[in-house]
JSON list of C-alpha atoms and ligand atoms in Angstrom, two decimals:
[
{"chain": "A", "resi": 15, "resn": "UNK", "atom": "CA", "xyz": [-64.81, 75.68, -83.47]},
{"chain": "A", "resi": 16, "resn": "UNK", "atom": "CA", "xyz": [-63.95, 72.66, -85.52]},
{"chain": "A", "resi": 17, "resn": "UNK", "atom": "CA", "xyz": [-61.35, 70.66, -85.05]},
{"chain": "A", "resi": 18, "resn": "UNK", "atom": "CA", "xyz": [-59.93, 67.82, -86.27]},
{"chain": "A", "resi": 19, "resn": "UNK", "atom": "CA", "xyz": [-57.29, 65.58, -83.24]},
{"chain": "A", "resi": 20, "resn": "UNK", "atom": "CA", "xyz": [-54.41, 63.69, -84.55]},
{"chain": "A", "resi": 21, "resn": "UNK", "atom": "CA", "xyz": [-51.85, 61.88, -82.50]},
{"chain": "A", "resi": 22, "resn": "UNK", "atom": "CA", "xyz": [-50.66, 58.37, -82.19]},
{"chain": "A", "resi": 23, "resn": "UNK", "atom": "CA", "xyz": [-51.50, 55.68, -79.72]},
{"chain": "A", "resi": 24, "resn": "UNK", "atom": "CA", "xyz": [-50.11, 56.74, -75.93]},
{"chain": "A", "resi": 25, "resn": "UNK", "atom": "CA", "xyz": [-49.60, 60.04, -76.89]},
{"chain": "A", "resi": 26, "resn": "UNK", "atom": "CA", "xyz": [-52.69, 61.05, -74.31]},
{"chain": "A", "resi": 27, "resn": "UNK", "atom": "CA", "xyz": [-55.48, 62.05, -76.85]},
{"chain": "A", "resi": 28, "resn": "UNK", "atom": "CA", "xyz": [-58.43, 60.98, -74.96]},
{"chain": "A", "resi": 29, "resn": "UNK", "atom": "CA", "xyz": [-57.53, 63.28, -72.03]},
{"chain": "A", "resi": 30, "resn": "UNK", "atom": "CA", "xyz": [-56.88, 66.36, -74.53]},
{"chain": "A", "resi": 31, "resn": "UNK", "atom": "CA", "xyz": [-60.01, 66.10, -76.42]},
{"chain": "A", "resi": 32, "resn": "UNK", "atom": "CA", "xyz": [-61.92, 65.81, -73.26]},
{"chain": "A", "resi": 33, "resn": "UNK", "atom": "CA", "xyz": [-60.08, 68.80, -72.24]},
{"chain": "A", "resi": 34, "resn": "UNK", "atom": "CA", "xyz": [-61.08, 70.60, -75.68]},
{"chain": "A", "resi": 35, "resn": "UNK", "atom": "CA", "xyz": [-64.01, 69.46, -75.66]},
{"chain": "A", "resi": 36, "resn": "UNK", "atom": "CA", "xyz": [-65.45, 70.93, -71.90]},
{"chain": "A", "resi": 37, "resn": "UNK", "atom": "CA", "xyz": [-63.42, 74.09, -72.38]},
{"chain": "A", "resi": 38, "resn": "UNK", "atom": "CA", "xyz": [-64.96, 75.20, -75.45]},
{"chain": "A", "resi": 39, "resn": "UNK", "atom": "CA", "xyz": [-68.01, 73.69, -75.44]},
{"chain": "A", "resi": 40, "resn": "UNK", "atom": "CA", "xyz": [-68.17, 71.11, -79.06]},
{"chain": "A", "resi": 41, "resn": "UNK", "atom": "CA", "xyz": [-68.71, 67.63, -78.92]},
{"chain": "A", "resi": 42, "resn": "UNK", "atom": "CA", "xyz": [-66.02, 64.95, -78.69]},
{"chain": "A", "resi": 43, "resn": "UNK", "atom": "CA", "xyz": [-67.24, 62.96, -82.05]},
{"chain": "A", "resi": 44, "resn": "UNK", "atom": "CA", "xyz": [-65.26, 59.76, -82.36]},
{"chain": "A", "resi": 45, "resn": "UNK", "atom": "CA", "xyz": [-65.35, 56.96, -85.16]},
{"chain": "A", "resi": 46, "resn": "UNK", "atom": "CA", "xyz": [-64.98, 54.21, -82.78]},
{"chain": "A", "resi": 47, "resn": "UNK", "atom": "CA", "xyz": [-68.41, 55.91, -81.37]},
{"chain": "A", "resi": 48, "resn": "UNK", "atom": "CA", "xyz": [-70.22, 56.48, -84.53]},
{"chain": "A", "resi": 49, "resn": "UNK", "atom": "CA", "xyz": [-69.20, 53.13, -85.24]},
{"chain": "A", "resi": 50, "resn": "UNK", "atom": "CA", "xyz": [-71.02, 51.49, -82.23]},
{"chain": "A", "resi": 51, "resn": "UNK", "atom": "CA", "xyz": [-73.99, 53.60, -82.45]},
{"chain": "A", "resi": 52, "resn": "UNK", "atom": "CA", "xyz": [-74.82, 52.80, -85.67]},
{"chain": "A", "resi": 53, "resn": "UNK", "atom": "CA", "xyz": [-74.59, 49.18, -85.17]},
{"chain": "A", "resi": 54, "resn": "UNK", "atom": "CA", "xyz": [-76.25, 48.83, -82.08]},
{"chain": "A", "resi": 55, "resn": "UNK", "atom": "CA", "xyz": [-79.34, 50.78, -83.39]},
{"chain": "A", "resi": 56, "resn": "UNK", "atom": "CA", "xyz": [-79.57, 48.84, -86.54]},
{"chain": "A", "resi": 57, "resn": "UNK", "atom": "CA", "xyz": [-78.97, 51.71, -89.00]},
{"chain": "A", "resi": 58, "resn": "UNK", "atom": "CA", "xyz": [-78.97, 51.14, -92.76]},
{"chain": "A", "resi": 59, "resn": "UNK", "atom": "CA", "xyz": [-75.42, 52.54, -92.96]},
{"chain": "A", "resi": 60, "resn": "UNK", "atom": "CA", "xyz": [-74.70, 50.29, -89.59]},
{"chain": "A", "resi": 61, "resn": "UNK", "atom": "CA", "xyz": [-76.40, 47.38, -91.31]},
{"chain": "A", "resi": 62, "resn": "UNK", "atom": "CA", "xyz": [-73.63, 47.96, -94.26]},
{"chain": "A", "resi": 63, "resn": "UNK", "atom": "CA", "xyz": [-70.80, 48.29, -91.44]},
{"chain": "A", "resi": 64, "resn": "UNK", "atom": "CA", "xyz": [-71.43, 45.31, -90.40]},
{"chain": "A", "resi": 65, "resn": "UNK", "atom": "CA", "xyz": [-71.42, 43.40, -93.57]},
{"chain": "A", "resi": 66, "resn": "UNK", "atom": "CA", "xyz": [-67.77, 44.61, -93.93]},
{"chain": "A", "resi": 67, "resn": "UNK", "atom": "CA", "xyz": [-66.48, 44.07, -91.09]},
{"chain": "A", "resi": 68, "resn": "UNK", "atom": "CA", "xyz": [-68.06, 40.13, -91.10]},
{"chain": "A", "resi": 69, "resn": "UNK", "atom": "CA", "xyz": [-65.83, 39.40, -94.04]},
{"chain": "A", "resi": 70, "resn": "UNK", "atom": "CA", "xyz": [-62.79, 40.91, -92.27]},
{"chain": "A", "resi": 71, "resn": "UNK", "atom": "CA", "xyz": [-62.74, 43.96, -94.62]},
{"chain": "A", "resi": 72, "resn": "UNK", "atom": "CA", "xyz": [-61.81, 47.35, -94.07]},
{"chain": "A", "resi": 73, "resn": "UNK", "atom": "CA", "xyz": [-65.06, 49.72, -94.21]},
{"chain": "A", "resi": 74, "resn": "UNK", "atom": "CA", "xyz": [-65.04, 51.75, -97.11]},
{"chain": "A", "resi": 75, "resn": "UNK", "atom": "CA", "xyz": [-63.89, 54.92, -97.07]},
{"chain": "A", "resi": 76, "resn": "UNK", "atom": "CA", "xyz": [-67.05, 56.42, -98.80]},
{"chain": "A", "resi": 77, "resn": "UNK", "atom": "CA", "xyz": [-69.44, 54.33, -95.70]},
{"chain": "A", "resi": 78, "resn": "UNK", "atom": "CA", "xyz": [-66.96, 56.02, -92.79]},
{"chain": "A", "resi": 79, "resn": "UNK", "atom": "CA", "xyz": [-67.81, 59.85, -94.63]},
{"chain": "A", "resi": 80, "resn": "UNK", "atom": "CA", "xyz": [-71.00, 59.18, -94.66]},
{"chain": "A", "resi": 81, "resn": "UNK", "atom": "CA", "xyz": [-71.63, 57.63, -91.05]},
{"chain": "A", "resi": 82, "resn": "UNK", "atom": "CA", "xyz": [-69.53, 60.67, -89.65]},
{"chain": "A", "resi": 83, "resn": "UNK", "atom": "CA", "xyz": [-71.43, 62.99, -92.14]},
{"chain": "A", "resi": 84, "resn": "UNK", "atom": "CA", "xyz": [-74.83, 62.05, -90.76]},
{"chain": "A", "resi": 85, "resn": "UNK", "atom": "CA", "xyz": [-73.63, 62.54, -87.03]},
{"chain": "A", "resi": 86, "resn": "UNK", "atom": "CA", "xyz": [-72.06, 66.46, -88.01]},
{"chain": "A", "resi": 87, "resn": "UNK", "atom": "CA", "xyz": [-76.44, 66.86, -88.18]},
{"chain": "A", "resi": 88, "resn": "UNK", "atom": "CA", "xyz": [-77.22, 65.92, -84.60]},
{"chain": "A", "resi": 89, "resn": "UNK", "atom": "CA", "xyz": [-78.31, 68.55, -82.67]},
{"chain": "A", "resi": 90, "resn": "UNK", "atom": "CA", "xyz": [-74.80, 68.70, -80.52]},
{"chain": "A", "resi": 91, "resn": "UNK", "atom": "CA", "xyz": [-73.19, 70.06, -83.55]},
{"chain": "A", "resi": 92, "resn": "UNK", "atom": "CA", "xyz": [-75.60, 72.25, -84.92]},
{"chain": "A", "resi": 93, "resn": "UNK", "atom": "CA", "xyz": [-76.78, 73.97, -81.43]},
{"chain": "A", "resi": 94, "resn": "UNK", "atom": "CA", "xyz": [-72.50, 74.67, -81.52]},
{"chain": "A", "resi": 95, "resn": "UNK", "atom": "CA", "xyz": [-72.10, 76.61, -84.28]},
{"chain": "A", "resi": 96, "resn": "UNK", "atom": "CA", "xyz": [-71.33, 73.31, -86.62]},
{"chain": "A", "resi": 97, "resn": "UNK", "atom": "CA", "xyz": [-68.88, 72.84, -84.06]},
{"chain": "A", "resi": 98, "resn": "UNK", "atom": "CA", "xyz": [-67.18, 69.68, -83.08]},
{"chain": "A", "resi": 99, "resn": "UNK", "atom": "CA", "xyz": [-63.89, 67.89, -82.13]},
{"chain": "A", "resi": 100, "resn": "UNK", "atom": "CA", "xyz": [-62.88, 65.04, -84.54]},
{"chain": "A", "resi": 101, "resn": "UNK", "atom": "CA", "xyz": [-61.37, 61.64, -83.03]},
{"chain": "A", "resi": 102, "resn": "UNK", "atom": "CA", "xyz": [-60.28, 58.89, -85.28]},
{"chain": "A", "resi": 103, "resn": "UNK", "atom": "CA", "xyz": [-61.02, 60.99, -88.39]},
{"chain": "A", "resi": 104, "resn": "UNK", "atom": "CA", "xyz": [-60.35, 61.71, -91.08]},
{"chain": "A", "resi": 105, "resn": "UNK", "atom": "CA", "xyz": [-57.60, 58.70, -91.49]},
{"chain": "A", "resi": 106, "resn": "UNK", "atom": "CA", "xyz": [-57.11, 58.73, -95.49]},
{"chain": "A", "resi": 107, "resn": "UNK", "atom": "CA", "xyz": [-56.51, 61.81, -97.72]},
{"chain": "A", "resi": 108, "resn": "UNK", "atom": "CA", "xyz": [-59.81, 60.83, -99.59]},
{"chain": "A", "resi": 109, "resn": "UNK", "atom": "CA", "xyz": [-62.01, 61.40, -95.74]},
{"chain": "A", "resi": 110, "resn": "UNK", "atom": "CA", "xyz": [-60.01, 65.07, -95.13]},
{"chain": "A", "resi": 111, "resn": "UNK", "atom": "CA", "xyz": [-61.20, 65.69, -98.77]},
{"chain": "A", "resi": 112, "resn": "UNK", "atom": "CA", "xyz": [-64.52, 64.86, -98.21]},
{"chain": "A", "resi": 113, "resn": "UNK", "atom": "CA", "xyz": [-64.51, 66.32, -95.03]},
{"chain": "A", "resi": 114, "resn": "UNK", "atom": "CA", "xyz": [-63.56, 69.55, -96.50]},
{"chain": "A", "resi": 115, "resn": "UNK", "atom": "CA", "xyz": [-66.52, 68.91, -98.74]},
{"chain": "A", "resi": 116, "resn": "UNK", "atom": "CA", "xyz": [-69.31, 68.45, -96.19]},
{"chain": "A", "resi": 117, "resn": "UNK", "atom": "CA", "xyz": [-67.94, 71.80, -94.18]},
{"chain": "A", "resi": 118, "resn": "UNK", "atom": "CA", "xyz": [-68.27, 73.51, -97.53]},
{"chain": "A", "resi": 119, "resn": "UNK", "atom": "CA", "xyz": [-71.61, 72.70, -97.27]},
{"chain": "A", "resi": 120, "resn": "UNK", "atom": "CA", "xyz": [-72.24, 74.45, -94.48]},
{"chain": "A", "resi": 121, "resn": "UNK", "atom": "CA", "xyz": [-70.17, 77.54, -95.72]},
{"chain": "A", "resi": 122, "resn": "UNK", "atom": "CA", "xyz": [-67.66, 76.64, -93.09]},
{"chain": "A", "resi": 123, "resn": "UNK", "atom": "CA", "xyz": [-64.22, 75.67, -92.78]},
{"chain": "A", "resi": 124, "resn": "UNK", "atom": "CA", "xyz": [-62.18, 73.42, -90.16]},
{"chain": "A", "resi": 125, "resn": "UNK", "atom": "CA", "xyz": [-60.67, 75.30, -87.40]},
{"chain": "A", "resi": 126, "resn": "UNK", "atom": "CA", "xyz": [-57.27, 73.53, -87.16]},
{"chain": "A", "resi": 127, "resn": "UNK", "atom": "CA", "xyz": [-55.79, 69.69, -87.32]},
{"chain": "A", "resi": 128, "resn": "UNK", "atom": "CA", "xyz": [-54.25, 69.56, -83.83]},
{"chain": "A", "resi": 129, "resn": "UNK", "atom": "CA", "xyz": [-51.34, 67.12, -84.04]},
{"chain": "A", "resi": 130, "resn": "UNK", "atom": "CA", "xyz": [-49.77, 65.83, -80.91]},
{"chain": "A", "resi": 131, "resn": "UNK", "atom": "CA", "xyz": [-46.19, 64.71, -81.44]},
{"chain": "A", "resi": 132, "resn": "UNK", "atom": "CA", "xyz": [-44.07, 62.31, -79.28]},
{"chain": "A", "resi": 133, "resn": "UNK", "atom": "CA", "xyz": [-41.28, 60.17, -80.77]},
{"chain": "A", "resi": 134, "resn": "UNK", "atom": "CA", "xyz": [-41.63, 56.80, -81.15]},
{"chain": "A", "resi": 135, "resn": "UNK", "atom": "CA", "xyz": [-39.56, 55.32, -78.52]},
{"chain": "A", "resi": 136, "resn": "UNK", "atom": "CA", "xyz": [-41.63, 56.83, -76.09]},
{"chain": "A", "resi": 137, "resn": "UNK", "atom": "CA", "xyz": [-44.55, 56.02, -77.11]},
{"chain": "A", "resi": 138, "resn": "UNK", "atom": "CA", "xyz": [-43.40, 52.56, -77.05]},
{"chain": "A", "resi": 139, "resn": "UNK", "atom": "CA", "xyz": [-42.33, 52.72, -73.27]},
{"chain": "A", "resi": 140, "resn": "UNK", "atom": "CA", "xyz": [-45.35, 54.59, -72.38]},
{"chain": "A", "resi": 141, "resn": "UNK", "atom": "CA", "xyz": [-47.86, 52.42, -73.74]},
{"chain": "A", "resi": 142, "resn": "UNK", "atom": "CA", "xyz": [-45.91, 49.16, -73.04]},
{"chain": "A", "resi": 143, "resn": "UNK", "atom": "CA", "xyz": [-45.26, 50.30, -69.73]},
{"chain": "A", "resi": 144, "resn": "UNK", "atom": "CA", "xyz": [-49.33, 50.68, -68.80]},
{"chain": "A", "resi": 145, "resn": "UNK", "atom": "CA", "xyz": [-50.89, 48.67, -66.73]},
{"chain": "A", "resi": 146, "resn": "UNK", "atom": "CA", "xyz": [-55.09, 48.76, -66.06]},
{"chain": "A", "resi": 147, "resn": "UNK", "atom": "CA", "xyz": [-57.02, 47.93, -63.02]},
{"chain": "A", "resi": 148, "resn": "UNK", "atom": "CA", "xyz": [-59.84, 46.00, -64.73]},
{"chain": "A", "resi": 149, "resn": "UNK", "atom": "CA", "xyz": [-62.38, 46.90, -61.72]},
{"chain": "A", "resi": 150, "resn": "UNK", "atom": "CA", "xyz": [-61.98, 50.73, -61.69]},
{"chain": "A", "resi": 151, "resn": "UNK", "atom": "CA", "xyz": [-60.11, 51.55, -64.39]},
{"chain": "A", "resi": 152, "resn": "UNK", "atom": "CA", "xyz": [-57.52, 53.14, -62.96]},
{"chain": "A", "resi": 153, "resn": "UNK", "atom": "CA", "xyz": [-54.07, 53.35, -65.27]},
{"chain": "A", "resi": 154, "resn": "UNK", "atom": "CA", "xyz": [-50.46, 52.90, -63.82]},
{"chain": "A", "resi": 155, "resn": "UNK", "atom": "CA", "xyz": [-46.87, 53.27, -65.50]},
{"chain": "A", "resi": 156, "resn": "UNK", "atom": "CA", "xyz": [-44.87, 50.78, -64.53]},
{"chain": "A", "resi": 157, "resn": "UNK", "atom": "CA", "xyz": [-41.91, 53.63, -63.97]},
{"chain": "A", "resi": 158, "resn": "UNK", "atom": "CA", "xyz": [-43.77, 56.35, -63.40]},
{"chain": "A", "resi": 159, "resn": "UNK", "atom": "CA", "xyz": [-46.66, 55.91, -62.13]},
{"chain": "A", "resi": 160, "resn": "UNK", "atom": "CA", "xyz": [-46.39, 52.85, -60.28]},
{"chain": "A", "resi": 161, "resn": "UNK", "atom": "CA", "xyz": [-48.84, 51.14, -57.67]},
{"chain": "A", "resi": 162, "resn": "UNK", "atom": "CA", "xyz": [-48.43, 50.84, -53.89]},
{"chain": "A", "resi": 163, "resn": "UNK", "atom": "CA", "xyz": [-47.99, 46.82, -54.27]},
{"chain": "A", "resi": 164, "resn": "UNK", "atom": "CA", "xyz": [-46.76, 45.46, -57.64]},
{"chain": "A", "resi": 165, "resn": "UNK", "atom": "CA", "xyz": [-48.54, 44.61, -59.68]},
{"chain": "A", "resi": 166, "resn": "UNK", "atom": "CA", "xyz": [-51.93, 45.10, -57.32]},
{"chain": "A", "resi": 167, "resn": "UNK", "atom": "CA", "xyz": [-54.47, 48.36, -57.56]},
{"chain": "A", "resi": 168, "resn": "UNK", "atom": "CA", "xyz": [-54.09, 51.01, -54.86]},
{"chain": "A", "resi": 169, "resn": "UNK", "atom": "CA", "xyz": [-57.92, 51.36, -54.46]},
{"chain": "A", "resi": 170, "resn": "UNK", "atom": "CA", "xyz": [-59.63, 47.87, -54.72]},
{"chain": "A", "resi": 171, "resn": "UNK", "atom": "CA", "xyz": [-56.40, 45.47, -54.20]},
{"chain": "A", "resi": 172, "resn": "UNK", "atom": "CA", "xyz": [-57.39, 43.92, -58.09]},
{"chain": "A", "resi": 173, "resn": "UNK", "atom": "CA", "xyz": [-54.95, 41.89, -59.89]},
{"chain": "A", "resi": 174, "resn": "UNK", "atom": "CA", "xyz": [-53.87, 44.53, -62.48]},
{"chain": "A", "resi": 175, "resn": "UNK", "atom": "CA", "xyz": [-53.39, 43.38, -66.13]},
{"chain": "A", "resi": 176, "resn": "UNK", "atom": "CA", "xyz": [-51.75, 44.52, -69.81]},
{"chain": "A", "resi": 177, "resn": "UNK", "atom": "CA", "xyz": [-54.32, 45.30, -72.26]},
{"chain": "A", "resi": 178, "resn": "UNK", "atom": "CA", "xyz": [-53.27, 43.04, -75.39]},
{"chain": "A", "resi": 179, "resn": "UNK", "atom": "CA", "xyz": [-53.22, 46.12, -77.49]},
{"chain": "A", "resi": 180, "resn": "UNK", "atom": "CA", "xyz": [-50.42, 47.39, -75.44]},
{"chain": "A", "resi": 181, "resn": "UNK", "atom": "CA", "xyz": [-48.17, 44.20, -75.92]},
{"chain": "A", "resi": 182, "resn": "UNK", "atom": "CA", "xyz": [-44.89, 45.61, -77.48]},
{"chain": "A", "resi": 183, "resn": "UNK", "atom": "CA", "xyz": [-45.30, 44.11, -81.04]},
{"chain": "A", "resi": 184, "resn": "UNK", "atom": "CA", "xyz": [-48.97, 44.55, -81.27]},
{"chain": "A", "resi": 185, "resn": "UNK", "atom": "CA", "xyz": [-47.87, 48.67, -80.11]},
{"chain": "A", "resi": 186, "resn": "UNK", "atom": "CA", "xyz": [-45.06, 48.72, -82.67]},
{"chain": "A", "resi": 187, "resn": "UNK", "atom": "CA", "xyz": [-47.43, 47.19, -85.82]},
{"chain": "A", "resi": 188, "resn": "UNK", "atom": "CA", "xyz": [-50.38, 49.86, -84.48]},
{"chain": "A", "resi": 189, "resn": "UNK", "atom": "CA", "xyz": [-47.85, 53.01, -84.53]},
{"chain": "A", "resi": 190, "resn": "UNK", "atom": "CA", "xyz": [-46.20, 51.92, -87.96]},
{"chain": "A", "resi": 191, "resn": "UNK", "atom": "CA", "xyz": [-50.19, 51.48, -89.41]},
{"chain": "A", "resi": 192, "resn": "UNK", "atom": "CA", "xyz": [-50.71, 55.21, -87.79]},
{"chain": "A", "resi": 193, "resn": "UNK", "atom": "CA", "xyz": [-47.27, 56.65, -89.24]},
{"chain": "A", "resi": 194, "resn": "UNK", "atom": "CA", "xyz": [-47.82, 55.16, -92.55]},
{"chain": "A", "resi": 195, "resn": "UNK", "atom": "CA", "xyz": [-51.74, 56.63, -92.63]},
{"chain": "A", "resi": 196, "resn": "UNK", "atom": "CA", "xyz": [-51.50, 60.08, -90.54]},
{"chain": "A", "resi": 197, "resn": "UNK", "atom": "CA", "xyz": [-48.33, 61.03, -93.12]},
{"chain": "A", "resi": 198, "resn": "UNK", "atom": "CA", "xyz": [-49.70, 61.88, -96.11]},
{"chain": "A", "resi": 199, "resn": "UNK", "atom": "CA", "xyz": [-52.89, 63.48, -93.89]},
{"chain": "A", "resi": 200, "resn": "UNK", "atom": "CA", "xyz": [-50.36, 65.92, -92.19]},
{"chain": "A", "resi": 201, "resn": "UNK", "atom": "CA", "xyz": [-48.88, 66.43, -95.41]},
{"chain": "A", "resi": 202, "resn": "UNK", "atom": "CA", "xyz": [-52.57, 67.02, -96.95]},
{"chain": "A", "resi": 203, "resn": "UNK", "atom": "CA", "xyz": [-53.69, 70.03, -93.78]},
{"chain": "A", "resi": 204, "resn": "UNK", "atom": "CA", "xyz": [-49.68, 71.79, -93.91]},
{"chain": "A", "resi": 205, "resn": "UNK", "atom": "CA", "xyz": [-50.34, 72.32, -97.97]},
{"chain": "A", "resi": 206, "resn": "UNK", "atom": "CA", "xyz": [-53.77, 73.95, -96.55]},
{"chain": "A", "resi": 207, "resn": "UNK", "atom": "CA", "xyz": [-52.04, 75.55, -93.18]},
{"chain": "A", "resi": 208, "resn": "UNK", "atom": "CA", "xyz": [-54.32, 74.57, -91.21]},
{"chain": "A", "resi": 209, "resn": "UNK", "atom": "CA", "xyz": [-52.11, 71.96, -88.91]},
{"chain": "A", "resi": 210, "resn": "UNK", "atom": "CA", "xyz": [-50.72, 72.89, -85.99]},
{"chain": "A", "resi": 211, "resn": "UNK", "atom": "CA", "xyz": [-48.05, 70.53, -84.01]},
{"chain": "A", "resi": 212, "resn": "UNK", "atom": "CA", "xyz": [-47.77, 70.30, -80.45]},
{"chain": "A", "resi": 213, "resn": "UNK", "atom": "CA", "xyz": [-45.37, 68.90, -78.21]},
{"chain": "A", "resi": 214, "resn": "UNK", "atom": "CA", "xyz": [-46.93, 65.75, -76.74]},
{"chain": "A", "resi": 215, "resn": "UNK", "atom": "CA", "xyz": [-43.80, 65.04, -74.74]},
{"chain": "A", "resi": 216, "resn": "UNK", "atom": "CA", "xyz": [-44.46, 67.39, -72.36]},
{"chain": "A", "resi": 217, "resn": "UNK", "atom": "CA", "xyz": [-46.96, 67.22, -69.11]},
{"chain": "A", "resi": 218, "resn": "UNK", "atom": "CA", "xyz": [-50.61, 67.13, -69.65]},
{"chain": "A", "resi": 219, "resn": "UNK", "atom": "CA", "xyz": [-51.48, 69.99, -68.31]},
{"chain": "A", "resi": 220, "resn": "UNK", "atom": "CA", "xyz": [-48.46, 71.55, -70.58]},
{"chain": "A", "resi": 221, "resn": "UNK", "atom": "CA", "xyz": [-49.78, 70.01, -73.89]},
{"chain": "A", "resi": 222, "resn": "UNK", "atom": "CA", "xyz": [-53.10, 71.44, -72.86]},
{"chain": "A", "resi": 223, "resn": "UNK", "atom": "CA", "xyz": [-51.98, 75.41, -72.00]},
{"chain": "A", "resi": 224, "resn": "UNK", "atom": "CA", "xyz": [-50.29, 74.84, -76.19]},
{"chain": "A", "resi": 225, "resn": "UNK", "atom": "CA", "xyz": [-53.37, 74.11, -77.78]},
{"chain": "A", "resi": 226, "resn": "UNK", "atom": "CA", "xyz": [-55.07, 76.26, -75.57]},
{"chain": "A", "resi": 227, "resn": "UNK", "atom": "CA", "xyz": [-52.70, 78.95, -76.56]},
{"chain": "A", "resi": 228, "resn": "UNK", "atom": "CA", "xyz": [-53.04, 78.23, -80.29]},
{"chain": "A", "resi": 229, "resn": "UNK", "atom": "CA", "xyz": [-57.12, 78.12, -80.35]},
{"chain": "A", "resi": 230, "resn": "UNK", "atom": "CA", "xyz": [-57.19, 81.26, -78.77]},
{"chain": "A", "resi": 231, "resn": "UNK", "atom": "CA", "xyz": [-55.29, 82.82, -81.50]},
{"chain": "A", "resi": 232, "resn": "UNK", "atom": "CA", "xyz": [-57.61, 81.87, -84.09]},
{"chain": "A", "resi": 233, "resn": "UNK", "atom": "CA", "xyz": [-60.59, 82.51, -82.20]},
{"chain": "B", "resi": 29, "resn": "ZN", "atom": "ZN1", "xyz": [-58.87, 49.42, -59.15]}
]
């Protein structure tokens, strides 16, 4: 199964890939991962990362295929069937291209572009509602999913904080980037029919039993 995970910030994607991910058995592949692992080991294609990112550029498009095509040959993917969930790619037209590319390659075909859907004022509220527990990790909402003692974590009594990502104008600039980028991607997988929207709005469990529910179909 290959599958490709599109959704914008606070609409709950890390807990649905992970979900994916155990249930049928491909790896959770993320950019942000590749990313790290490549630089921390030194890589040639980390060492040219880096160099980008130093000058406060954007990494190429043609660098990001290439990182993500060298980690679709780890043994992971391969020992799956070439199978894998996507996370943070492809983000331009030109990466689902190429990605099409590289499955050719391997006389394969993506599975589906999941795309979870909330509207943007709740994704606002959501993320600018959050609040993290720096020593365990633990999330609240400040409606509904609140602490014991405000502002205080139920299991360790830390101090809990806002992540500066989730400060409302920093959430509103992120989501407009994502709208403007993930358009003309959902645009690019309807032409092919190969997207499938689900309603994020719902319960996690409930998003889940959807894509579960689609995948099964095209199994
Ligand atoms: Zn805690």
């Amino acid at each position: 199964m290959r599958i490709v995970l599109l959704g914008p910030p606070g609409a709950g994607k890390g807990t649905q890939a992970k979900r994916i991910c155990e249930t049928y058995n491909i790896p959770h592949i993320s950019t942000g991962d590749i990313f790290r692992e490549n630089m921390k080991n030194d890589t040639p294609l980390g060492q040219k990362a880096k160099e980008y990112m130093h000058k406060g550029l954007l990494v190429p498009d043609e660098l990001v295929v290439e990182m993500v095509e060298e980690r679709l040959t780890y043994e992971d993917v391969l020992s799956t069937g070439y199978g894998y969930l996507l996370d943070g790619f492809p983000r331009t037209v030109f990466q689902a291209g190429a990605l099409c590319d590289i499955n050719a390659k391997k006389d394969c075909e993506l599975t589906l572009a999941i795309n979870l859907e909330v509207p943007l004022d709740i994704l606002i509220e959501r993320v600018t509602n959050r609040r993290i527990c720096p020593k365990c990790h633990e999330t609240y909402h400040l409606k509904y999913n609140k602490p014991k003692i405000e502002g205080i974590c139920d299991f360790d009594g830390t101090a809990l904080y806002q992540r500066d990502d989730d400060k409302i104008e920093t959430v509103q600039k992120r989501i407009q980037i994502y709208q403007d980028e993930t358009m003309p991607l959902i645009e690019f997988y309807e032409d092919k029919q190969k997207i499938i929207n689900i309603n994020g709005l719902q319960h996690m469990s409930d998003v889940f039993k959807d894509i579960k529910k689609v995948l099964s179909g095209v199994n």
